[in-house]
mmCIF file of C-alpha atoms and ligand atoms in Angstrom:
data_model
loop_
_atom_site.group_PDB
_atom_site.id
_atom_site.type_symbol
_atom_site.label_atom_id
_atom_site.label_comp_id
_atom_site.label_asym_id
_atom_site.label_seq_id
_atom_site.Cartn_x
_atom_site.Cartn_y
_atom_site.Cartn_z
ATOM 1 C CA MET A 827 0.062 0.021 -0.121
ATOM 2 C CA GLU A 828 1.230 3.441 -0.815
ATOM 3 C CA ILE A 829 2.409 5.234 2.393
ATOM 4 C CA LYS A 830 -0.051 8.093 2.004
ATOM 5 C CA GLU A 831 -3.057 5.645 1.910
ATOM 6 C CA TYR A 832 -1.614 3.667 4.751
ATOM 7 C CA VAL A 833 -1.350 6.952 6.926
ATOM 8 C CA LEU A 834 -4.717 8.015 5.919
ATOM 9 C CA ASN A 835 -6.344 4.644 6.975
ATOM 10 C CA ARG A 836 -4.580 4.587 10.223
ATOM 11 C CA LYS A 837 -5.539 8.004 10.939
ATOM 12 C CA THR A 838 -9.244 7.065 10.402
ATOM 13 C CA GLU A 839 -8.879 4.173 12.805
ATOM 14 C CA MET A 840 -7.235 6.539 15.475
ATOM 15 C CA ARG A 841 -9.935 9.192 14.970
ATOM 16 C CA GLU A 842 -12.743 6.493 15.696
ATOM 17 C CA GLU A 843 -10.890 5.240 18.674
ATOM 18 C CA ILE A 844 -10.355 8.825 20.069
ATOM 19 C CA SER A 845 -13.941 9.695 19.589
ATOM 20 C CA THR A 846 -14.626 6.969 22.080
ATOM 21 C CA LEU A 847 -12.481 8.402 24.954
ATOM 22 C CA ASP A 848 -13.821 10.430 27.702
ATOM 23 C CA LYS A 849 -11.533 13.397 26.943
ATOM 24 C CA ALA A 850 -9.349 14.157 23.879
ATOM 25 C CA PRO A 851 -5.589 13.469 24.220
ATOM 26 C CA VAL A 852 -3.594 16.750 24.561
ATOM 27 C CA LEU A 853 -0.172 17.285 23.079
ATOM 28 C CA SER A 854 1.974 20.180 24.041
ATOM 29 C CA ILE A 855 4.395 21.540 21.435
ATOM 30 C CA ILE A 856 6.951 23.945 22.827
ATOM 31 C CA SER A 857 9.174 26.029 20.486
ATOM 32 C CA VAL A 858 11.912 28.471 21.214
ATOM 33 C CA GLY A 859 12.753 31.297 18.627
ATOM 34 C CA TYR A 860 11.867 31.138 14.994
ATOM 35 C CA ASN A 861 13.083 28.572 12.382
ATOM 36 C CA PRO A 862 11.404 28.332 9.120
ATOM 37 C CA ALA A 863 11.817 24.555 8.840
ATOM 38 C CA SER A 864 10.518 23.928 12.496
ATOM 39 C CA GLU A 865 7.523 26.076 11.757
ATOM 40 C CA SER A 866 6.614 23.849 8.871
ATOM 41 C CA TYR A 867 7.109 20.607 10.990
ATOM 42 C CA MET A 868 4.996 22.164 13.798
ATOM 43 C CA LYS A 869 2.255 23.028 11.311
ATOM 44 C CA GLY A 870 2.189 19.415 10.283
ATOM 45 C CA LYS A 871 2.010 18.113 13.779
ATOM 46 C CA CYS A 872 -0.982 20.515 14.541
ATOM 47 C CA LYS A 873 -2.692 19.311 11.344
ATOM 48 C CA ASP A 874 -2.149 15.651 12.184
ATOM 49 C CA SER A 875 -3.458 16.240 15.760
ATOM 50 C CA ALA A 876 -6.618 17.995 14.602
ATOM 51 C CA GLU A 877 -7.284 15.371 11.973
ATOM 52 C CA VAL A 878 -7.517 12.615 14.515
ATOM 53 C CA GLY A 879 -8.974 14.530 17.478
ATOM 54 C CA ILE A 880 -5.884 15.453 19.433
ATOM 55 C CA THR A 881 -5.823 18.906 21.005
ATOM 56 C CA ALA A 882 -2.420 20.493 20.176
ATOM 57 C CA LEU A 883 -1.345 23.340 22.606
ATOM 58 C CA MET A 884 1.314 25.516 21.108
ATOM 59 C CA SER A 885 3.676 27.442 23.599
ATOM 60 C CA ARG A 886 6.147 29.799 22.012
ATOM 61 C CA LEU A 887 9.017 31.227 23.775
ATOM 62 C CA PRO A 888 11.247 34.153 22.158
ATOM 63 C CA GLU A 889 14.615 33.553 20.781
ATOM 64 C CA GLU A 890 16.349 35.116 23.819
ATOM 65 C CA ALA A 891 14.533 32.750 26.326
ATOM 66 C CA THR A 892 16.891 31.140 28.724
ATOM 67 C CA GLN A 893 17.324 27.518 29.384
ATOM 68 C CA GLU A 894 15.923 28.027 32.880
ATOM 69 C CA GLN A 895 12.724 29.636 31.409
ATOM 70 C CA LEU A 896 12.251 26.628 29.020
ATOM 71 C CA LEU A 897 12.999 24.057 31.676
ATOM 72 C CA ASN A 898 10.576 25.770 34.070
ATOM 73 C CA LEU A 899 7.684 25.685 31.493
ATOM 74 C CA ILE A 900 8.412 21.987 30.825
ATOM 75 C CA LYS A 901 8.310 21.290 34.609
ATOM 76 C CA GLU A 902 5.032 23.188 34.865
ATOM 77 C CA GLN A 903 3.686 21.072 32.053
ATOM 78 C CA ASN A 904 4.936 17.840 33.531
ATOM 79 C CA ASP A 905 2.909 18.672 36.638
ATOM 80 C CA ASP A 906 -0.190 19.460 34.578
ATOM 81 C CA PRO A 907 -2.426 16.419 34.566
ATOM 82 C CA SER A 908 -4.476 17.758 31.547
ATOM 83 C CA ILE A 909 -1.375 17.190 29.278
ATOM 84 C CA ASP A 910 -0.559 13.826 28.012
ATOM 85 C CA GLY A 911 2.383 14.589 25.782
ATOM 86 C CA ILE A 912 5.125 17.119 25.559
ATOM 87 C CA ILE A 913 7.621 17.746 22.710
ATOM 88 C CA VAL A 914 10.074 20.548 22.258
ATOM 89 C CA GLN A 915 10.646 21.399 18.698
ATOM 90 C CA LEU A 916 14.405 21.030 17.891
ATOM 91 C CA PRO A 917 16.810 22.613 17.113
ATOM 92 C CA VAL A 918 16.681 25.174 19.965
ATOM 93 C CA PRO A 919 18.775 28.408 19.828
ATOM 94 C CA LYS A 920 22.436 28.220 21.092
ATOM 95 C CA GLY A 921 22.873 28.501 24.730
ATOM 96 C CA ILE A 922 20.114 25.741 25.359
ATOM 97 C CA GLU A 923 21.320 22.168 25.605
ATOM 98 C CA GLU A 924 19.155 19.597 24.048
ATOM 99 C CA LYS A 925 20.200 17.007 26.710
ATOM 100 C CA ALA A 926 18.764 19.201 29.505
ATOM 101 C CA ILE A 927 15.511 19.381 27.651
ATOM 102 C CA ILE A 928 15.331 15.663 27.180
ATOM 103 C CA ASP A 929 16.282 14.925 30.701
ATOM 104 C CA THR A 930 13.486 17.278 31.953
ATOM 105 C CA ILE A 931 10.486 15.985 30.218
ATOM 106 C CA ALA A 932 8.977 13.453 32.429
ATOM 107 C CA PRO A 933 9.430 9.926 30.850
ATOM 108 C CA GLU A 934 5.664 9.287 30.663
ATOM 109 C CA LYS A 935 4.992 12.530 28.714
ATOM 110 C CA ASP A 936 8.162 12.141 26.352
ATOM 111 C CA VAL A 937 6.096 11.187 23.273
ATOM 112 C CA ASP A 938 9.206 11.682 20.992
ATOM 113 C CA GLY A 939 10.682 8.730 22.666
ATOM 114 C CA PHE A 940 13.964 10.417 23.145
ATOM 115 C CA ARG A 941 14.676 9.538 26.652
ATOM 116 C CA ALA A 942 16.194 5.950 27.333
ATOM 117 C CA ASP A 943 13.514 5.379 29.908
ATOM 118 C CA SER A 944 10.544 6.678 27.774
ATOM 119 C CA PRO A 945 7.957 4.238 27.444
ATOM 120 C CA TYR A 946 7.455 5.231 23.968
ATOM 121 C CA THR A 947 9.479 4.136 20.853
ATOM 122 C CA SER A 948 11.286 7.046 18.968
ATOM 123 C CA CYS A 949 9.030 8.143 16.233
ATOM 124 C CA THR A 950 10.943 7.598 13.016
ATOM 125 C CA PRO A 951 11.931 3.989 13.834
ATOM 126 C CA LYS A 952 8.551 3.185 15.148
ATOM 127 C CA GLY A 953 6.845 4.632 12.153
ATOM 128 C CA ILE A 954 9.036 2.517 9.896
ATOM 129 C CA ILE A 955 8.715 -0.812 11.905
ATOM 130 C CA ASP A 956 4.804 -0.522 12.063
ATOM 131 C CA TYR A 957 4.486 0.364 8.361
ATOM 132 C CA LEU A 958 6.950 -2.657 7.458
ATOM 133 C CA ALA A 959 4.854 -4.920 9.745
ATOM 134 C CA ARG A 960 1.625 -3.736 8.240
ATOM 135 C CA GLU A 961 2.845 -4.240 4.736
ATOM 136 C CA GLY A 962 3.599 -7.905 5.665
ATOM 137 C CA PHE A 963 7.474 -7.746 5.725
ATOM 138 C CA GLU A 964 8.546 -10.976 7.417
ATOM 139 C CA PHE A 965 11.299 -9.848 9.666
ATOM 140 C CA LYS A 966 12.253 -13.194 11.245
ATOM 141 C CA GLY A 967 15.945 -14.255 10.254
ATOM 142 C CA LYS A 968 16.148 -11.482 7.464
ATOM 143 C CA ASN A 969 19.381 -9.605 7.025
ATOM 144 C CA ALA A 970 18.762 -5.948 8.030
ATOM 145 C CA VAL A 971 21.259 -3.251 7.337
ATOM 146 C CA VAL A 972 20.828 0.158 8.857
ATOM 147 C CA VAL A 973 23.042 2.890 7.248
ATOM 148 C CA GLY A 974 23.775 5.582 9.969
ATOM 149 C CA ARG A 975 24.222 5.239 13.698
ATOM 150 C CA SER A 976 22.500 8.388 15.063
ATOM 151 C CA ASN A 977 20.764 8.344 18.461
ATOM 152 C CA ILE A 978 17.360 9.382 16.932
ATOM 153 C CA VAL A 979 17.209 7.036 13.976
ATOM 154 C CA GLY A 980 20.082 4.624 13.144
ATOM 155 C CA ARG A 981 20.617 3.098 16.743
ATOM 156 C CA PRO A 982 17.037 2.628 17.771
ATOM 157 C CA MET A 983 16.057 1.467 14.365
ATOM 158 C CA ALA A 984 18.607 -1.368 14.607
ATOM 159 C CA LYS A 985 17.451 -2.229 18.091
ATOM 160 C CA LEU A 986 13.781 -2.540 16.874
ATOM 161 C CA LEU A 987 14.969 -4.720 14.045
ATOM 162 C CA LEU A 988 16.914 -6.849 16.225
ATOM 163 C CA GLY A 989 13.641 -7.117 18.445
ATOM 164 C CA LYS A 990 11.817 -8.530 15.364
ATOM 165 C CA ASP A 991 14.615 -11.270 14.917
ATOM 166 C CA CYS A 992 16.405 -9.807 12.153
ATOM 167 C CA THR A 993 20.168 -10.208 11.793
ATOM 168 C CA VAL A 994 21.208 -6.788 12.094
ATOM 169 C CA THR A 995 24.253 -4.814 10.956
ATOM 170 C CA ILE A 996 24.865 -0.929 11.228
ATOM 171 C CA ILE A 997 26.975 0.615 8.799
ATOM 172 C CA HIS A 998 28.416 4.100 9.121
ATOM 173 C CA SER A 999 30.876 6.757 8.064
ATOM 174 C CA LYS A 1000 33.825 4.607 9.332
ATOM 175 C CA THR A 1001 32.806 1.474 7.648
ATOM 176 C CA PRO A 1002 35.237 0.739 4.654
ATOM 177 C CA GLU A 1003 33.533 1.092 1.351
ATOM 178 C CA VAL A 1004 34.203 -2.595 0.250
ATOM 179 C CA GLU A 1005 32.649 -3.714 3.324
ATOM 180 C CA LYS A 1006 29.513 -1.427 2.956
ATOM 181 C CA ARG A 1007 28.922 -2.839 -0.459
ATOM 182 C CA TRP A 1008 29.335 -6.549 0.871
ATOM 183 C CA TYR A 1009 26.616 -5.897 3.544
ATOM 184 C CA LEU A 1010 24.305 -4.064 1.276
ATOM 185 C CA ALA A 1011 24.446 -6.943 -1.253
ATOM 186 C CA HIS A 1012 23.279 -9.351 1.183
ATOM 187 C CA ALA A 1013 20.575 -7.202 2.722
ATOM 188 C CA ASP A 1014 16.825 -8.080 2.748
ATOM 189 C CA VAL A 1015 15.838 -4.740 4.163
ATOM 190 C CA ILE A 1016 17.931 -1.536 4.200
ATOM 191 C CA VAL A 1017 17.302 1.478 6.215
ATOM 192 C CA VAL A 1018 19.279 4.560 5.067
ATOM 193 C CA ALA A 1019 19.517 7.438 7.451
ATOM 194 C CA ILE A 1020 22.644 9.570 6.849
ATOM 195 C CA GLY A 1021 21.622 12.826 5.146
ATOM 196 C CA ARG A 1022 23.792 12.257 1.942
ATOM 197 C CA LEU A 1023 21.699 12.997 -1.238
ATOM 198 C CA GLY A 1024 21.728 9.973 -3.566
ATOM 199 C CA PHE A 1025 24.346 8.009 -1.399
ATOM 200 C CA LEU A 1026 22.529 4.497 -2.437
ATOM 201 C CA ASP A 1027 22.765 4.472 -6.206
ATOM 202 C CA GLU A 1028 22.749 1.901 -9.032
ATOM 203 C CA SER A 1029 26.639 1.353 -8.371
ATOM 204 C CA TYR A 1030 25.416 -0.903 -5.442
ATOM 205 C CA GLU A 1031 24.727 -4.471 -5.968
ATOM 206 C CA LEU A 1032 21.382 -4.994 -4.197
ATOM 207 C CA LYS A 1033 18.990 -8.088 -3.804
ATOM 208 C CA GLU A 1034 15.953 -7.655 -6.306
ATOM 209 C CA SER A 1035 13.822 -8.829 -3.309
ATOM 210 C CA ALA A 1036 15.097 -6.117 -0.948
ATOM 211 C CA TRP A 1037 12.951 -3.559 0.624
ATOM 212 C CA ILE A 1038 14.591 -0.106 1.048
ATOM 213 C CA VAL A 1039 13.439 2.460 3.425
ATOM 214 C CA ASP A 1040 14.754 5.999 2.633
ATOM 215 C CA VAL A 1041 14.929 8.264 5.776
ATOM 216 C CA GLY A 1042 17.256 10.938 4.315
ATOM 217 C CA ILE A 1043 15.851 14.544 3.664
ATOM 218 C CA ASN A 1044 18.097 16.500 1.542
ATOM 219 C CA ARG A 1045 17.640 19.756 -0.340
ATOM 220 C CA GLY A 1046 18.862 19.315 -3.958
ATOM 221 C CA GLU A 1047 20.317 21.980 -6.137
ATOM 222 C CA ASP A 1048 16.933 22.001 -7.819
ATOM 223 C CA GLY A 1049 15.552 23.385 -4.600
ATOM 224 C CA LYS A 1050 13.491 20.309 -3.968
ATOM 225 C CA LEU A 1051 13.770 17.586 -1.212
ATOM 226 C CA HIS A 1052 15.441 14.278 -2.065
ATOM 227 C CA GLY A 1053 16.257 11.174 -0.263
ATOM 228 C CA ASP A 1054 19.637 9.424 0.525
ATOM 229 C CA CYS A 1055 18.687 6.871 -2.254
ATOM 230 C CA VAL A 1056 18.345 7.608 -6.024
ATOM 231 C CA PRO A 1057 14.743 6.878 -6.885
ATOM 232 C CA ASN A 1058 13.641 3.567 -8.721
ATOM 233 C CA LEU A 1059 16.462 1.165 -7.738
ATOM 234 C CA LYS A 1060 15.956 -2.310 -8.841
ATOM 235 C CA VAL A 1061 14.639 -3.697 -5.729
ATOM 236 C CA ALA A 1062 11.057 -5.080 -4.424
ATOM 237 C CA ARG A 1063 10.113 -1.899 -2.588
ATOM 238 C CA GLN A 1064 11.568 1.619 -2.061
ATOM 239 C CA THR A 1065 9.935 4.334 0.070
ATOM 240 C CA PRO A 1066 9.780 7.686 -1.681
ATOM 241 C CA VAL A 1067 11.101 11.220 -0.559
ATOM 242 C CA PRO A 1068 9.004 13.140 -0.114
ATOM 243 C CA GLY A 1069 5.831 11.355 0.910
ATOM 244 C CA GLY A 1070 7.700 8.461 2.688
ATOM 245 C CA VAL A 1071 9.306 8.202 6.037
ATOM 246 C CA GLY A 1072 8.236 11.802 6.977
ATOM 247 C CA LEU A 1073 4.733 10.870 7.078
ATOM 248 C CA LEU A 1074 5.384 7.588 8.993
ATOM 249 C CA THR A 1075 7.278 9.751 11.572
ATOM 250 C CA ARG A 1076 4.487 12.149 11.913
ATOM 251 C CA LEU A 1077 1.969 9.202 12.272
ATOM 252 C CA ALA A 1078 4.169 7.621 15.013
ATOM 253 C CA LEU A 1079 4.052 10.936 17.036
ATOM 254 C CA ILE A 1080 0.251 10.891 17.299
ATOM 255 C CA GLU A 1081 0.135 7.232 17.937
ATOM 256 C CA ASN A 1082 2.521 7.873 20.943
ATOM 257 C CA VAL A 1083 0.216 10.615 22.075
ATOM 258 C CA LEU A 1084 -2.826 8.403 22.066
ATOM 259 C CA GLU A 1085 -0.813 5.661 23.959
ATOM 260 C CA ALA A 1086 0.165 8.261 26.640
ATOM 261 C CA LYS A 1087 -3.422 9.072 27.117
ATOM 262 C CA LYS A 1088 -4.489 5.527 27.287
ATOM 263 C CA ALA A 1089 -1.791 4.618 29.672
ATOM 264 C CA LYS A 1090 -3.245 7.014 32.377
HETATM 265 P P1 NAD B 1670 22.984 12.284 11.855
HETATM 266 O O1 NAD B 1670 23.774 13.500 11.069
HETATM 267 O O2 NAD B 1670 22.828 12.473 13.289
HETATM 268 O O3 NAD B 1670 23.611 11.047 11.524
HETATM 269 C C1 NAD B 1670 24.219 10.625 10.317
HETATM 270 C C2 NAD B 1670 24.833 9.255 10.378
HETATM 271 O O4 NAD B 1670 25.228 8.836 9.095
HETATM 272 C C3 NAD B 1670 26.070 9.159 11.255
HETATM 273 O O5 NAD B 1670 25.800 8.075 12.234
HETATM 274 C C4 NAD B 1670 27.184 8.896 10.273
HETATM 275 O O6 NAD B 1670 28.059 7.880 10.797
HETATM 276 C C5 NAD B 1670 26.372 8.275 9.168
HETATM 277 N N1 NAD B 1670 27.033 8.504 7.955
HETATM 278 C C6 NAD B 1670 27.448 9.691 7.330
HETATM 279 N N2 NAD B 1670 27.948 9.608 6.133
HETATM 280 C C7 NAD B 1670 27.932 8.233 5.879
HETATM 281 C C8 NAD B 1670 28.507 7.508 4.791
HETATM 282 N N3 NAD B 1670 28.842 7.950 3.626
HETATM 283 N N4 NAD B 1670 28.187 6.219 4.852
HETATM 284 C C9 NAD B 1670 27.747 5.597 5.928
HETATM 285 N N5 NAD B 1670 27.180 6.272 6.971
HETATM 286 C C10 NAD B 1670 27.385 7.569 6.949
HETATM 287 O O7 NAD B 1670 21.562 12.125 11.064
HETATM 288 P P2 NAD B 1670 20.095 11.793 11.490
HETATM 289 O O8 NAD B 1670 19.461 12.685 12.441
HETATM 290 O O9 NAD B 1670 20.011 10.256 11.719
HETATM 291 O O10 NAD B 1670 19.357 11.945 10.163
HETATM 292 C C11 NAD B 1670 19.766 11.261 8.808
HETATM 293 C C12 NAD B 1670 18.877 11.771 7.801
HETATM 294 O O11 NAD B 1670 17.646 11.504 8.019
HETATM 295 C C13 NAD B 1670 19.085 13.345 7.559
HETATM 296 O O12 NAD B 1670 18.895 13.653 6.134
HETATM 297 C C14 NAD B 1670 17.690 13.883 8.356
HETATM 298 O O13 NAD B 1670 17.219 14.912 7.861
HETATM 299 C C15 NAD B 1670 16.840 12.657 7.983
HETATM 300 N N6 NAD B 1670 15.733 12.474 8.911
HETATM 301 C C16 NAD B 1670 14.481 12.188 8.363
HETATM 302 C C17 NAD B 1670 13.467 11.974 9.156
HETATM 303 C C18 NAD B 1670 12.062 11.826 8.731
HETATM 304 O O14 NAD B 1670 11.041 11.854 9.404
HETATM 305 N N7 NAD B 1670 11.941 11.622 7.343
HETATM 306 C C19 NAD B 1670 13.593 11.850 10.695
HETATM 307 C C20 NAD B 1670 14.946 12.115 11.054
HETATM 308 C C21 NAD B 1670 15.947 12.268 10.361
#
């Protein structure tokens, strides 16, 4: 199923479920300063929330806000029982540490799943795994290769694939080229999350039965968004950019908010 259609179906199911709850789930979105990319992400999160019946509350702090002001706001919202999930839109201005933010959001409200002790799965890997499962990808015993080892995508992705009984390899910037090619040639599912336009191209030998998940978002010279993989590789499945993992990540966030509400 196309990702767009899958997301629409899942949102319809969620809307129905939320309509049966005593009270709508509440997501708090906190931003500091102004960043055009962040504005568009936040708009997307508000739209998704509205579509399924989640109440999104926006709190905007000025560019010159201090870390203390931000952390105090998070603490207030941690203590507010009417708020189910809290996210702080990243990046934040210089002078504010991302780690301090993540450490301050209460684990049970950390719907981005950034804390190690958050009960929620980090949104991009969760969105990908749920989609692959729904599409019938048979994980057990398959070779999974994750390209990139960041804390928000590569590492949690590898852990989830391992949890699904895949044989998992992470390749990264220090993996020798010849080894990269060897692992990729043996992969049944490849998740590419490095932020290098067109990294995976026709020069790589790939299994025709492979599924490729392209996480990368890169602005091309044409001014448009492109993935880490060139389109139309000769494989069984390849997620598009745009209209792929970005939509799955957005879906996973609202799924986590609903889970937070239901966990109360
Ligand atoms: P990051 O910069 O934190 O990490 C990049 C990783 O790629 C590093 O681990 C590095 O070792 C590895 N790497 C770099 N060059 C490499 C190479 N040539 N070969 C192998 N490994 C290489 O990035 P991130 O936050 O994980 O994001 C990766 C990409 O995914 C970015 O384009 C980002 O915009 C995108 N992203 C998309 C979504 C989404 O919802 N679609 C979500 C998160 C990130």
